[in-house]
Amino acid sequence: MYKELRKTYTAKIEQFKKILLKQRFAQTIPLQAEYAQTTEWVGFKDRQKLNYIPINEGQAWGDAWDSAWFHLSATIPTEWSGKAVVARVQVNGEILVFDTNGVPIYALTNASAWDSAFVKDRYQITSCAAGGESIDLWMEAACNGLFGIERDEDPAADTPNRHGKFNGLAHDLKLSIWNQDVQDLLLD
């Protein structure tokens, strides 16, 4: 009897957690996004010499060990005045967010060492928007995970991806209202 009861409560808790995960972001708009993919690292000062193309969620941007610069922009809607606003960026890779002087100020990732479902995909734009602010972000991405690329344990010599594989894919390119109270409840 207790096993069935535990199973029922566990299922309800998981269902509630899924609801909370979605409610952390009250409203969302797409970021205007463009990227320039390279096979070699390109520094901040040379990023604007690259050829940028638009990218939308669901589009691929690179293969194992590639690099890319992402230029993201938006205007915070006036009705978001007084709200916390975050950029939600997940491109299936490791990301550094840069300030206007070319200094890396924040990192985003597609994985963690303690939870396989965890992604660090939020960069706080402001804790209290005025509404109408222009957002202009530069992010450098590496097409690999926290621990490198995906590799088969013992691939045959003729395996196409015998040295590993990884696919850069734009999952999230959004600007969102952040609900910290819901996040706190989720972690409680």
Short mmCIF file of C-alpha atoms in Angstrom, two decimals:
data_model
loop_
_atom_site.label_atom_id
_atom_site.label_comp_id
_atom_site.label_asym_id
_atom_site.label_seq_id
_atom_site.Cartn_x
_atom_site.Cartn_y
_atom_site.Cartn_z
CA MET A 1 0.00 0.00 0.00
CA TYR A 2 2.77 2.46 0.91
CA LYS A 3 4.65 1.75 -2.32
CA GLU A 4 1.56 2.63 -4.38
CA LEU A 5 0.95 5.75 -2.32
CA ARG A 6 4.59 6.80 -2.70
CA LYS A 7 4.38 6.18 -6.46
CA THR A 8 1.24 8.35 -6.71
CA TYR A 9 2.75 11.21 -4.70
CA THR A 10 6.02 11.05 -6.62
CA ALA A 11 4.14 11.29 -9.92
CA LYS A 12 2.15 14.30 -8.67
CA ILE A 13 5.34 16.03 -7.45
CA GLU A 14 7.01 15.50 -10.84
CA GLN A 15 3.92 16.86 -12.60
CA PHE A 16 3.93 19.93 -10.32
CA LYS A 17 7.66 20.49 -10.99
CA LYS A 18 7.02 20.46 -14.76
CA ILE A 19 4.34 23.12 -14.33
CA LEU A 20 6.68 25.26 -12.22
CA LEU A 21 9.50 24.95 -14.77
CA LYS A 22 7.26 26.53 -17.39
CA GLN A 23 5.90 29.22 -15.08
CA ARG A 24 9.36 30.60 -14.26
CA PHE A 25 9.07 32.54 -17.53
CA ALA A 26 5.93 34.69 -17.40
CA GLN A 27 6.14 36.13 -20.94
CA THR A 28 8.57 35.61 -23.78
CA ILE A 29 9.57 37.26 -27.05
CA PRO A 30 12.14 36.03 -29.59
CA LEU A 31 15.59 37.59 -29.69
CA GLN A 32 16.82 38.81 -33.04
CA ALA A 33 19.73 36.46 -33.57
CA GLU A 34 22.57 36.11 -36.01
CA TYR A 35 25.76 34.08 -35.86
CA ALA A 36 29.10 33.55 -37.56
CA GLN A 37 30.49 30.02 -37.36
CA THR A 38 34.23 29.33 -37.53
CA THR A 39 36.51 26.34 -37.18
CA GLU A 40 39.14 28.46 -35.44
CA TRP A 41 38.79 30.71 -32.42
CA VAL A 42 38.14 34.40 -33.19
CA GLY A 43 38.62 36.99 -30.47
CA PHE A 44 36.18 39.70 -29.42
CA LYS A 45 37.97 42.50 -31.28
CA ASP A 46 37.79 40.58 -34.58
CA ARG A 47 34.22 39.27 -34.25
CA GLN A 48 32.70 41.99 -36.42
CA LYS A 49 34.94 41.01 -39.36
CA LEU A 50 33.00 37.74 -39.65
CA ASN A 51 30.03 37.11 -41.95
CA TYR A 52 26.85 36.81 -39.89
CA ILE A 53 23.68 35.03 -40.93
CA PRO A 54 20.30 34.96 -39.16
CA ILE A 55 19.48 31.97 -36.97
CA ASN A 56 16.20 30.81 -35.43
CA GLU A 57 15.37 28.24 -32.80
CA GLY A 58 15.67 24.74 -34.19
CA GLN A 59 18.49 25.57 -36.58
CA ALA A 60 21.95 23.99 -36.50
CA TRP A 61 25.01 26.22 -36.24
CA GLY A 62 28.08 23.98 -35.97
CA ASP A 63 29.78 20.62 -35.57
CA ALA A 64 32.17 19.20 -32.97
CA TRP A 65 34.76 21.74 -31.74
CA ASP A 66 33.46 24.57 -33.97
CA SER A 67 33.19 28.09 -32.56
CA ALA A 68 30.67 30.82 -33.29
CA TRP A 69 29.89 34.37 -32.34
CA PHE A 70 26.22 35.11 -31.66
CA HIS A 71 24.83 38.63 -31.83
CA LEU A 72 21.49 38.89 -30.04
CA SER A 73 19.26 41.94 -29.81
CA ALA A 74 15.77 42.97 -28.77
CA THR A 75 13.80 45.77 -27.19
CA ILE A 76 12.23 45.09 -23.81
CA PRO A 77 8.48 45.62 -24.20
CA THR A 78 7.16 48.67 -22.32
CA GLU A 79 4.55 46.50 -20.58
CA TRP A 80 7.43 44.60 -18.90
CA SER A 81 8.22 47.68 -16.80
CA GLY A 82 9.10 46.73 -13.23
CA LYS A 83 9.81 43.09 -14.12
CA ALA A 84 13.01 41.05 -14.01
CA VAL A 85 14.13 40.20 -17.55
CA VAL A 86 16.47 37.42 -18.70
CA ALA A 87 17.92 36.28 -21.98
CA ARG A 88 17.27 32.56 -22.43
CA VAL A 89 20.01 31.16 -24.65
CA GLN A 90 20.68 27.47 -25.18
CA VAL A 91 22.62 26.47 -28.30
CA ASN A 92 23.79 23.02 -27.19
CA GLY A 93 27.27 24.17 -26.31
CA GLU A 94 29.36 26.24 -23.95
CA ILE A 95 28.80 30.02 -24.08
CA LEU A 96 30.58 33.11 -22.79
CA VAL A 97 28.66 36.39 -22.56
CA PHE A 98 30.83 39.48 -23.12
CA ASP A 99 30.47 43.06 -21.95
CA THR A 100 30.96 46.00 -24.33
CA ASN A 101 34.70 46.06 -23.57
CA GLY A 102 35.22 42.43 -24.60
CA VAL A 103 35.46 41.04 -21.09
CA PRO A 104 33.70 37.70 -20.48
CA ILE A 105 31.16 38.33 -17.71
CA TYR A 106 28.97 35.22 -17.60
CA ALA A 107 28.93 31.62 -18.76
CA LEU A 108 26.07 29.45 -19.98
CA THR A 109 26.19 25.68 -20.43
CA ASN A 110 24.18 22.77 -21.74
CA ALA A 111 25.05 20.36 -18.92
CA SER A 112 26.19 19.89 -15.35
CA ALA A 113 28.17 17.36 -13.36
CA TRP A 114 25.39 16.73 -10.82
CA ASP A 115 22.15 16.66 -12.89
CA SER A 116 21.95 15.41 -16.48
CA ALA A 117 18.74 17.41 -17.06
CA PHE A 118 20.23 20.73 -15.88
CA VAL A 119 21.13 23.53 -18.27
CA LYS A 120 22.35 27.00 -17.31
CA ASP A 121 20.51 28.98 -19.98
CA ARG A 122 19.58 32.30 -18.34
CA TYR A 123 21.49 35.56 -18.36
CA GLN A 124 19.90 38.32 -16.29
CA ILE A 125 19.45 41.51 -18.28
CA THR A 126 17.86 43.50 -15.47
CA SER A 127 16.15 42.90 -12.14
CA CYS A 128 13.73 45.77 -12.80
CA ALA A 129 13.07 46.78 -16.40
CA ALA A 130 12.01 50.32 -17.27
CA GLY A 131 10.52 49.04 -20.52
CA GLY A 132 11.77 50.10 -23.92
CA GLU A 133 15.47 49.32 -23.25
CA SER A 134 17.49 48.06 -26.20
CA ILE A 135 19.35 44.81 -25.62
CA ASP A 136 22.56 44.13 -27.55
CA LEU A 137 24.43 40.97 -26.54
CA TRP A 138 27.57 39.32 -27.87
CA MET A 139 28.17 35.69 -27.00
CA GLU A 140 30.89 33.30 -28.06
CA ALA A 141 29.87 29.64 -28.28
CA ALA A 142 31.89 26.44 -28.49
CA CYS A 143 30.30 23.41 -30.10
CA ASN A 144 31.06 20.97 -27.33
CA GLY A 145 29.65 20.06 -23.96
CA LEU A 146 31.02 20.65 -20.51
CA PHE A 147 33.06 17.46 -20.83
CA GLY A 148 33.93 17.61 -24.53
CA ILE A 149 32.14 15.85 -27.37
CA GLU A 150 30.18 12.61 -27.64
CA ARG A 151 32.36 9.57 -28.26
CA ASP A 152 31.66 5.88 -28.68
CA GLU A 153 33.49 3.74 -26.15
CA ASP A 154 35.34 1.55 -28.66
CA PRO A 155 34.43 2.50 -32.26
CA ALA A 156 35.45 0.43 -35.24
CA ALA A 157 38.10 1.93 -37.52
CA ASP A 158 35.53 2.56 -40.28
CA THR A 159 32.97 4.29 -38.03
CA PRO A 160 32.17 7.72 -39.56
CA ASN A 161 32.26 9.53 -36.20
CA ARG A 162 35.01 7.44 -34.65
CA HIS A 163 36.73 10.55 -33.23
CA GLY A 164 33.49 11.88 -31.77
CA LYS A 165 30.55 14.04 -32.74
CA PHE A 166 28.61 16.99 -31.46
CA ASN A 167 25.91 19.16 -33.01
CA GLY A 168 25.36 22.81 -32.26
CA LEU A 169 21.63 23.50 -32.29
CA ALA A 170 19.78 26.66 -31.28
CA HIS A 171 17.21 25.47 -28.73
CA ASP A 172 16.39 28.81 -27.05
CA LEU A 173 16.91 32.36 -28.29
CA LYS A 174 14.41 34.30 -26.17
CA LEU A 175 13.93 37.32 -23.97
CA SER A 176 11.68 36.51 -20.99
CA ILE A 177 10.18 37.89 -17.83
CA TRP A 178 11.80 35.95 -14.98
CA ASN A 179 9.69 34.85 -12.02
CA GLN A 180 12.11 34.32 -9.12
CA ASP A 181 9.30 33.39 -6.71
CA VAL A 182 8.40 30.39 -8.85
CA GLN A 183 12.09 29.41 -9.12
CA ASP A 184 12.40 29.61 -5.33
CA LEU A 185 9.35 27.37 -4.90
CA LEU A 186 10.77 24.90 -7.42
CA LEU A 187 14.04 24.65 -5.48
CA ASP A 188 12.36 24.56 -2.06
#
